[in-house]
PDB file of C-alpha atoms in Angstrom:
ATOM      1  CA  GLN A  18       0.060  -0.096   0.001  1.00  0.00           C
ATOM      2  CA  LYS A  19       1.326   3.260  -0.916  1.00  0.00           C
ATOM      3  CA  GLU A  20       1.927   5.687   1.917  1.00  0.00           C
ATOM      4  CA  VAL A  21       2.771   9.128   2.612  1.00  0.00           C
ATOM      5  CA  GLU A  22       3.845   9.854   6.322  1.00  0.00           C
ATOM      6  CA  GLN A  23       3.808  13.164   8.261  1.00  0.00           C
ATOM      7  CA  ASN A  24       4.514  13.828  11.853  1.00  0.00           C
ATOM      8  CA  SER A  25       1.077  14.949  13.279  1.00  0.00           C
ATOM      9  CA  GLY A  26       2.679  17.417  15.617  1.00  0.00           C
ATOM     10  CA  PRO A  27       1.712  19.918  16.985  1.00  0.00           C
ATOM     11  CA  LEU A  28       4.848  21.520  15.915  1.00  0.00           C
ATOM     12  CA  SER A  29       5.270  24.790  17.998  1.00  0.00           C
ATOM     13  CA  VAL A  30       7.570  27.418  16.264  1.00  0.00           C
ATOM     14  CA  PRO A  31       8.181  31.049  17.676  1.00  0.00           C
ATOM     15  CA  GLU A  32       7.108  33.724  15.294  1.00  0.00           C
ATOM     16  CA  GLY A  33       9.845  35.005  13.074  1.00  0.00           C
ATOM     17  CA  ALA A  34      11.502  31.485  13.078  1.00  0.00           C
ATOM     18  CA  ILE A  35      11.776  28.870  10.350  1.00  0.00           C
ATOM     19  CA  ALA A  36       9.110  26.112  10.382  1.00  0.00           C
ATOM     20  CA  SER A  37      10.211  22.991   8.840  1.00  0.00           C
ATOM     21  CA  LEU A  38       7.797  20.442   7.679  1.00  0.00           C
ATOM     22  CA  ASN A  39       8.646  16.954   6.529  1.00  0.00           C
ATOM     23  CA  CYS A  40       6.996  14.206   4.558  1.00  0.00           C
ATOM     24  CA  THR A  41       8.163  10.746   3.459  1.00  0.00           C
ATOM     25  CA  TYR A  42       6.496   8.612   0.750  1.00  0.00           C
ATOM     26  CA  SER A  43       6.817   4.831  -0.142  1.00  0.00           C
ATOM     27  CA  ASP A  44       6.194   4.976  -3.781  1.00  0.00           C
ATOM     28  CA  ARG A  45       9.436   5.290  -5.563  1.00  0.00           C
ATOM     29  CA  VAL A  46       7.820   6.242  -8.899  1.00  0.00           C
ATOM     30  CA  SER A  47       6.134   9.230  -7.484  1.00  0.00           C
ATOM     31  CA  GLN A  48       6.171  12.070  -9.895  1.00  0.00           C
ATOM     32  CA  SER A  49       4.282  15.061  -8.382  1.00  0.00           C
ATOM     33  CA  PHE A  50       4.484  16.409  -4.834  1.00  0.00           C
ATOM     34  CA  PHE A  51       2.143  19.014  -3.271  1.00  0.00           C
ATOM     35  CA  TRP A  52       1.893  21.031   0.099  1.00  0.00           C
ATOM     36  CA  TYR A  53      -1.630  22.194   1.069  1.00  0.00           C
ATOM     37  CA  ARG A  54      -2.523  24.154   3.954  1.00  0.00           C
ATOM     38  CA  GLN A  55      -5.779  23.870   5.851  1.00  0.00           C
ATOM     39  CA  TYR A  56      -7.197  26.116   8.257  1.00  0.00           C
ATOM     40  CA  SER A  57      -9.617  24.676  10.864  1.00  0.00           C
ATOM     41  CA  GLY A  58     -12.982  24.307   9.364  1.00  0.00           C
ATOM     42  CA  LYS A  59     -11.797  25.281   5.857  1.00  0.00           C
ATOM     43  CA  SER A  60     -10.975  23.258   2.875  1.00  0.00           C
ATOM     44  CA  PRO A  61      -7.329  22.713   1.721  1.00  0.00           C
ATOM     45  CA  GLU A  62      -5.398  25.277  -0.362  1.00  0.00           C
ATOM     46  CA  LEU A  63      -2.536  24.810  -2.556  1.00  0.00           C
ATOM     47  CA  ILE A  64       0.697  26.256  -1.071  1.00  0.00           C
ATOM     48  CA  MET A  65       3.269  24.563  -3.249  1.00  0.00           C
ATOM     49  CA  SER A  66       3.803  22.057  -6.027  1.00  0.00           C
ATOM     50  CA  ILE A  67       7.177  20.385  -6.798  1.00  0.00           C
ATOM     51  CA  TYR A  68       8.139  18.008  -9.548  1.00  0.00           C
ATOM     52  CA  SER A  69      11.882  17.721  -9.849  1.00  0.00           C
ATOM     53  CA  ASN A  70      14.790  17.290  -7.285  1.00  0.00           C
ATOM     54  CA  GLY A  71      15.987  20.335  -5.532  1.00  0.00           C
ATOM     55  CA  ASP A  72      14.513  23.521  -3.983  1.00  0.00           C
ATOM     56  CA  LYS A  73      11.639  25.557  -5.253  1.00  0.00           C
ATOM     57  CA  GLU A  74      10.991  28.849  -3.682  1.00  0.00           C
ATOM     58  CA  ASP A  75       7.763  31.011  -3.429  1.00  0.00           C
ATOM     59  CA  GLY A  76       7.869  33.944  -1.380  1.00  0.00           C
ATOM     60  CA  ARG A  77       8.411  32.812   2.396  1.00  0.00           C
ATOM     61  CA  PHE A  78       7.836  29.216   1.320  1.00  0.00           C
ATOM     62  CA  THR A  79      10.446  26.716   0.114  1.00  0.00           C
ATOM     63  CA  ALA A  80       9.767  23.129  -1.023  1.00  0.00           C
ATOM     64  CA  GLN A  81      12.678  20.721  -1.167  1.00  0.00           C
ATOM     65  CA  LEU A  82      12.375  17.360  -2.948  1.00  0.00           C
ATOM     66  CA  ASN A  83      14.781  14.245  -2.678  1.00  0.00           C
ATOM     67  CA  LYS A  84      13.596  11.550  -4.619  1.00  0.00           C
ATOM     68  CA  ALA A  85      16.381   9.356  -3.753  1.00  0.00           C
ATOM     69  CA  SER A  86      15.643   9.512  -0.122  1.00  0.00           C
ATOM     70  CA  GLN A  87      11.908   9.758  -0.670  1.00  0.00           C
ATOM     71  CA  TYR A  88      11.135  12.792   1.194  1.00  0.00           C
ATOM     72  CA  VAL A  89       9.832  16.271   0.319  1.00  0.00           C
ATOM     73  CA  SER A  90       9.808  19.066   3.014  1.00  0.00           C
ATOM     74  CA  LEU A  91       8.354  22.546   3.303  1.00  0.00           C
ATOM     75  CA  LEU A  92      10.196  25.341   4.880  1.00  0.00           C
ATOM     76  CA  ILE A  93       8.283  28.515   5.972  1.00  0.00           C
ATOM     77  CA  ARG A  94      10.728  31.392   6.754  1.00  0.00           C
ATOM     78  CA  ASP A  95       9.835  34.385   9.001  1.00  0.00           C
ATOM     79  CA  SER A  96       6.882  32.374  10.499  1.00  0.00           C
ATOM     80  CA  GLN A  97       3.709  34.436  11.273  1.00  0.00           C
ATOM     81  CA  PRO A  98       0.756  33.404  13.488  1.00  0.00           C
ATOM     82  CA  SER A  99      -1.374  33.264  10.385  1.00  0.00           C
ATOM     83  CA  ASP A 100       0.707  30.440   9.230  1.00  0.00           C
ATOM     84  CA  SER A 101      -0.704  28.416  12.125  1.00  0.00           C
ATOM     85  CA  ALA A 102      -2.770  25.637  10.186  1.00  0.00           C
ATOM     86  CA  THR A 103      -2.570  22.001   9.332  1.00  0.00           C
ATOM     87  CA  TYR A 104      -0.084  21.340   6.375  1.00  0.00           C
ATOM     88  CA  LEU A 105      -0.959  18.329   4.087  1.00  0.00           C
ATOM     89  CA  CYS A 106       1.678  16.526   2.005  1.00  0.00           C
ATOM     90  CA  ALA A 107       0.134  14.704  -1.082  1.00  0.00           C
ATOM     91  CA  VAL A 108       1.967  12.606  -3.804  1.00  0.00           C
ATOM     92  CA  ASN A 109       0.928  10.950  -6.945  1.00  0.00           C
ATOM     93  CA  GLY A 110       2.115   9.198  -9.825  1.00  0.00           C
ATOM     94  CA  VAL A 111       1.537   6.755 -12.582  1.00  0.00           C
ATOM     95  CA  ASP A 112       1.257   3.778 -10.129  1.00  0.00           C
ATOM     96  CA  SER A 113      -1.405   5.349  -8.154  1.00  0.00           C
ATOM     97  CA  ASN A 114      -3.190   6.206 -11.424  1.00  0.00           C
ATOM     98  CA  TYR A 115      -2.428   9.872 -10.614  1.00  0.00           C
ATOM     99  CA  GLN A 116      -4.588   9.754  -7.472  1.00  0.00           C
ATOM    100  CA  LEU A 117      -3.246  11.770  -4.767  1.00  0.00           C
ATOM    101  CA  ILE A 118      -2.001  10.029  -1.661  1.00  0.00           C
ATOM    102  CA  TRP A 119      -2.456  12.177   1.292  1.00  0.00           C
ATOM    103  CA  GLY A 120      -0.497  12.246   4.463  1.00  0.00           C
ATOM    104  CA  ALA A 121      -2.567  12.883   7.710  1.00  0.00           C
ATOM    105  CA  GLY A 122      -1.074  16.331   8.042  1.00  0.00           C
ATOM    106  CA  THR A 123       1.221  18.227  10.422  1.00  0.00           C
ATOM    107  CA  LYS A 124      -0.460  20.731  12.878  1.00  0.00           C
ATOM    108  CA  LEU A 125       1.664  23.911  12.895  1.00  0.00           C
ATOM    109  CA  ILE A 126       1.333  26.556  15.843  1.00  0.00           C
ATOM    110  CA  ILE A 127       3.297  29.840  15.425  1.00  0.00           C
ATOM    111  CA  LYS A 128       3.500  31.435  18.846  1.00  0.00           C
ATOM    112  CA  PRO A 129       3.627  35.218  19.055  1.00  0.00           C
TER     113      PRO A 129
ATOM    114  CA  GLY B  25      -7.681  31.355 -11.991  1.00  0.00           C
ATOM    115  CA  ALA B  26      -8.479  27.513 -11.033  1.00  0.00           C
ATOM    116  CA  VAL B  27     -11.352  28.374  -8.928  1.00  0.00           C
ATOM    117  CA  VAL B  28     -13.623  25.663  -7.632  1.00  0.00           C
ATOM    118  CA  SER B  29     -17.048  26.354  -6.170  1.00  0.00           C
ATOM    119  CA  GLN B  30     -19.397  24.314  -4.035  1.00  0.00           C
ATOM    120  CA  HIS B  31     -23.222  24.665  -3.271  1.00  0.00           C
ATOM    121  CA  PRO B  32     -24.517  24.795  -0.586  1.00  0.00           C
ATOM    122  CA  SER B  33     -21.858  25.742   2.029  1.00  0.00           C
ATOM    123  CA  ARG B  34     -23.905  24.501   4.732  1.00  0.00           C
ATOM    124  CA  VAL B  35     -27.021  22.340   5.093  1.00  0.00           C
ATOM    125  CA  ILE B  36     -29.056  20.902   7.905  1.00  0.00           C
ATOM    126  CA  CYS B  37     -31.644  18.186   7.226  1.00  0.00           C
ATOM    127  CA  LYS B  38     -33.781  15.625   8.630  1.00  0.00           C
ATOM    128  CA  SER B  39     -32.805  12.094   8.869  1.00  0.00           C
ATOM    129  CA  GLY B  40     -34.071  10.128   5.918  1.00  0.00           C
ATOM    130  CA  THR B  41     -33.952  12.891   3.444  1.00  0.00           C
ATOM    131  CA  SER B  42     -31.520  13.347   0.487  1.00  0.00           C
ATOM    132  CA  VAL B  43     -29.047  16.054   0.096  1.00  0.00           C
ATOM    133  CA  LYS B  44     -27.417  17.201  -3.168  1.00  0.00           C
ATOM    134  CA  ILE B  45     -24.067  19.036  -3.199  1.00  0.00           C
ATOM    135  CA  GLU B  46     -22.739  20.634  -6.256  1.00  0.00           C
ATOM    136  CA  CYS B  47     -19.193  21.120  -7.186  1.00  0.00           C
ATOM    137  CA  ARG B  48     -18.226  23.531  -9.997  1.00  0.00           C
ATOM    138  CA  SER B  49     -14.885  24.370 -11.688  1.00  0.00           C
ATOM    139  CA  LEU B  50     -15.435  27.880 -12.750  1.00  0.00           C
ATOM    140  CA  ASP B  51     -12.604  28.882 -14.958  1.00  0.00           C
ATOM    141  CA  PHE B  52     -11.394  25.515 -16.341  1.00  0.00           C
ATOM    142  CA  GLN B  53     -12.636  22.213 -17.527  1.00  0.00           C
ATOM    143  CA  ALA B  54     -12.053  19.336 -15.063  1.00  0.00           C
ATOM    144  CA  THR B  55     -11.460  15.949 -16.400  1.00  0.00           C
ATOM    145  CA  THR B  56     -11.545  14.480 -13.062  1.00  0.00           C
ATOM    146  CA  MET B  57     -13.271  15.572  -9.798  1.00  0.00           C
ATOM    147  CA  PHE B  58     -12.786  14.082  -6.451  1.00  0.00           C
ATOM    148  CA  TRP B  59     -15.163  13.913  -3.397  1.00  0.00           C
ATOM    149  CA  TYR B  60     -13.578  13.849   0.081  1.00  0.00           C
ATOM    150  CA  ARG B  61     -15.254  13.725   3.439  1.00  0.00           C
ATOM    151  CA  GLN B  62     -13.481  14.919   6.692  1.00  0.00           C
ATOM    152  CA  PHE B  63     -14.769  14.436  10.239  1.00  0.00           C
ATOM    153  CA  PRO B  64     -13.701  17.095  13.042  1.00  0.00           C
ATOM    154  CA  LYS B  65     -10.077  16.832  13.564  1.00  0.00           C
ATOM    155  CA  LYS B  66      -9.498  13.813  11.306  1.00  0.00           C
ATOM    156  CA  SER B  67      -7.687  13.785   7.957  1.00  0.00           C
ATOM    157  CA  LEU B  68      -9.348  14.031   4.721  1.00  0.00           C
ATOM    158  CA  MET B  69     -10.778  10.750   3.410  1.00  0.00           C
ATOM    159  CA  LEU B  70     -11.224  10.371  -0.347  1.00  0.00           C
ATOM    160  CA  MET B  71     -14.776   8.979  -1.204  1.00  0.00           C
ATOM    161  CA  ALA B  72     -14.750   8.774  -4.859  1.00  0.00           C
ATOM    162  CA  THR B  73     -13.216   9.794  -8.175  1.00  0.00           C
ATOM    163  CA  SER B  74     -15.413  11.164 -10.590  1.00  0.00           C
ATOM    164  CA  ASN B  75     -14.747  11.314 -14.294  1.00  0.00           C
ATOM    165  CA  GLU B  76     -16.738  13.201 -16.801  1.00  0.00           C
ATOM    166  CA  GLY B  77     -19.139  10.891 -18.596  1.00  0.00           C
ATOM    167  CA  SER B  78     -18.353   7.803 -16.922  1.00  0.00           C
ATOM    168  CA  LYS B  79     -19.087   6.044 -13.879  1.00  0.00           C
ATOM    169  CA  ALA B  80     -17.560   7.307 -10.571  1.00  0.00           C
ATOM    170  CA  THR B  81     -14.960   5.114  -8.829  1.00  0.00           C
ATOM    171  CA  TYR B  82     -15.719   4.572  -5.020  1.00  0.00           C
ATOM    172  CA  GLU B  83     -13.234   3.943  -2.418  1.00  0.00           C
ATOM    173  CA  GLN B  84     -13.363   0.842  -0.293  1.00  0.00           C
ATOM    174  CA  GLY B  85     -16.038   0.964   2.110  1.00  0.00           C
ATOM    175  CA  VAL B  86     -17.914   4.017   0.386  1.00  0.00           C
ATOM    176  CA  GLU B  87     -21.549   2.784  -0.323  1.00  0.00           C
ATOM    177  CA  LYS B  88     -22.172   3.916  -4.067  1.00  0.00           C
ATOM    178  CA  ASP B  89     -25.804   3.538  -3.626  1.00  0.00           C
ATOM    179  CA  LYS B  90     -25.767   5.958  -0.747  1.00  0.00           C
ATOM    180  CA  PHE B  91     -23.450   8.554  -2.211  1.00  0.00           C
ATOM    181  CA  LEU B  92     -24.622   9.097  -5.780  1.00  0.00           C
ATOM    182  CA  ILE B  93     -22.122  10.883  -7.990  1.00  0.00           C
ATOM    183  CA  ASN B  94     -22.976  12.336 -11.218  1.00  0.00           C
ATOM    184  CA  HIS B  95     -20.326  14.064 -13.459  1.00  0.00           C
ATOM    185  CA  ALA B  96     -22.488  15.594 -16.253  1.00  0.00           C
ATOM    186  CA  SER B  97     -20.100  17.849 -17.816  1.00  0.00           C
ATOM    187  CA  LEU B  98     -16.283  19.265 -17.422  1.00  0.00           C
ATOM    188  CA  THR B  99     -17.441  21.803 -14.975  1.00  0.00           C
ATOM    189  CA  LEU B 100     -19.933  20.088 -12.784  1.00  0.00           C
ATOM    190  CA  SER B 101     -20.209  17.184 -10.494  1.00  0.00           C
ATOM    191  CA  THR B 102     -22.808  16.448  -8.022  1.00  0.00           C
ATOM    192  CA  LEU B 103     -22.750  14.394  -5.005  1.00  0.00           C
ATOM    193  CA  THR B 104     -26.194  13.254  -3.486  1.00  0.00           C
ATOM    194  CA  VAL B 105     -26.365  11.786   0.081  1.00  0.00           C
ATOM    195  CA  THR B 106     -29.405   9.565   0.048  1.00  0.00           C
ATOM    196  CA  SER B 107     -31.413   8.731   2.982  1.00  0.00           C
ATOM    197  CA  ALA B 108     -29.083  10.888   5.203  1.00  0.00           C
ATOM    198  CA  HIS B 109     -28.431   9.576   8.784  1.00  0.00           C
ATOM    199  CA  PRO B 110     -26.819  11.773  11.709  1.00  0.00           C
ATOM    200  CA  GLU B 111     -23.598   9.544  11.144  1.00  0.00           C
ATOM    201  CA  ASP B 112     -23.445  11.353   7.702  1.00  0.00           C
ATOM    202  CA  SER B 113     -22.887  14.512   9.287  1.00  0.00           C
ATOM    203  CA  SER B 114     -19.573  15.715   7.921  1.00  0.00           C
ATOM    204  CA  PHE B 115     -17.650  18.219   6.105  1.00  0.00           C
ATOM    205  CA  TYR B 116     -17.753  17.225   2.244  1.00  0.00           C
ATOM    206  CA  ILE B 117     -15.192  18.804   0.019  1.00  0.00           C
ATOM    207  CA  CYS B 118     -14.744  18.354  -3.647  1.00  0.00           C
ATOM    208  CA  SER B 119     -11.591  18.917  -5.798  1.00  0.00           C
ATOM    209  CA  ALA B 120     -10.980  19.196  -9.353  1.00  0.00           C
ATOM    210  CA  GLU B 121      -7.988  18.806 -11.741  1.00  0.00           C
ATOM    211  CA  GLN B 122      -7.475  19.716 -15.337  1.00  0.00           C
ATOM    212  CA  GLY B 123      -5.618  16.531 -16.293  1.00  0.00           C
ATOM    213  CA  ALA B 124      -4.312  13.556 -14.840  1.00  0.00           C
ATOM    214  CA  GLY B 125      -1.617  14.185 -12.177  1.00  0.00           C
ATOM    215  CA  GLU B 126      -2.041  18.080 -12.196  1.00  0.00           C
ATOM    216  CA  THR B 127      -2.829  19.966  -9.292  1.00  0.00           C
ATOM    217  CA  GLN B 128      -6.091  19.525  -7.494  1.00  0.00           C
ATOM    218  CA  TYR B 129      -7.910  22.719  -6.688  1.00  0.00           C
ATOM    219  CA  PHE B 130     -10.512  22.469  -3.655  1.00  0.00           C
ATOM    220  CA  GLY B 131     -13.799  23.816  -3.349  1.00  0.00           C
ATOM    221  CA  PRO B 132     -14.721  25.640   0.040  1.00  0.00           C
ATOM    222  CA  GLY B 133     -16.546  22.539   1.268  1.00  0.00           C
ATOM    223  CA  THR B 134     -20.045  21.844   2.326  1.00  0.00           C
ATOM    224  CA  ARG B 135     -20.897  21.159   6.099  1.00  0.00           C
ATOM    225  CA  LEU B 136     -23.822  18.699   6.454  1.00  0.00           C
ATOM    226  CA  LEU B 137     -25.781  18.182   9.664  1.00  0.00           C
ATOM    227  CA  VAL B 138     -28.246  15.572   9.785  1.00  0.00           C
ATOM    228  CA  LEU B 139     -30.774  15.749  12.807  1.00  0.00           C
TER     229      LEU B 139
END
């Protein structure tokens, strides 16, 4: 069974610090990787997508992908209280018929 | 771009009634739409995958006769919860993608409460 693993947290980070969220996946042939943010009571919203090894930066967010080690991470620089949410990692590929396999999410708390 | 809407946002119904939820991709054509359910403080659970013009594919444990899905066009999918019971009360969320493996964009969700 293809799996995506995330630490459920909560991960507590002081305001202004870097929050680091990690995700590992079991399917070696996964091709697309996504980070979504979900506020309590709301639906998920896309933060970043990444498809190739290395770093991808978008504002305060950086996604990092290492296919050899089968992990993908999300860094949030200069963390703000508004970043407090649950962050969901999702992975898909040919073997899963492109269906997203979801992690359970990491709850992030940014303390002022 | 890539906006997905859902209607209604919130519904309260009596036990035994049916409820229809609409999911629309507003500015793109969605080859595939997905229906999820999420209970409080729990993970997203995929219920079914819906492809335009074909029958939906249901996840294990999801009753296809209870959760009817119709994907009538490339911009509209509907989920009907038939003979709803209090245990069906949940947050129902749809998502849509333009092509296989592309980004899924989520609707705002529908909160269903069955009395």
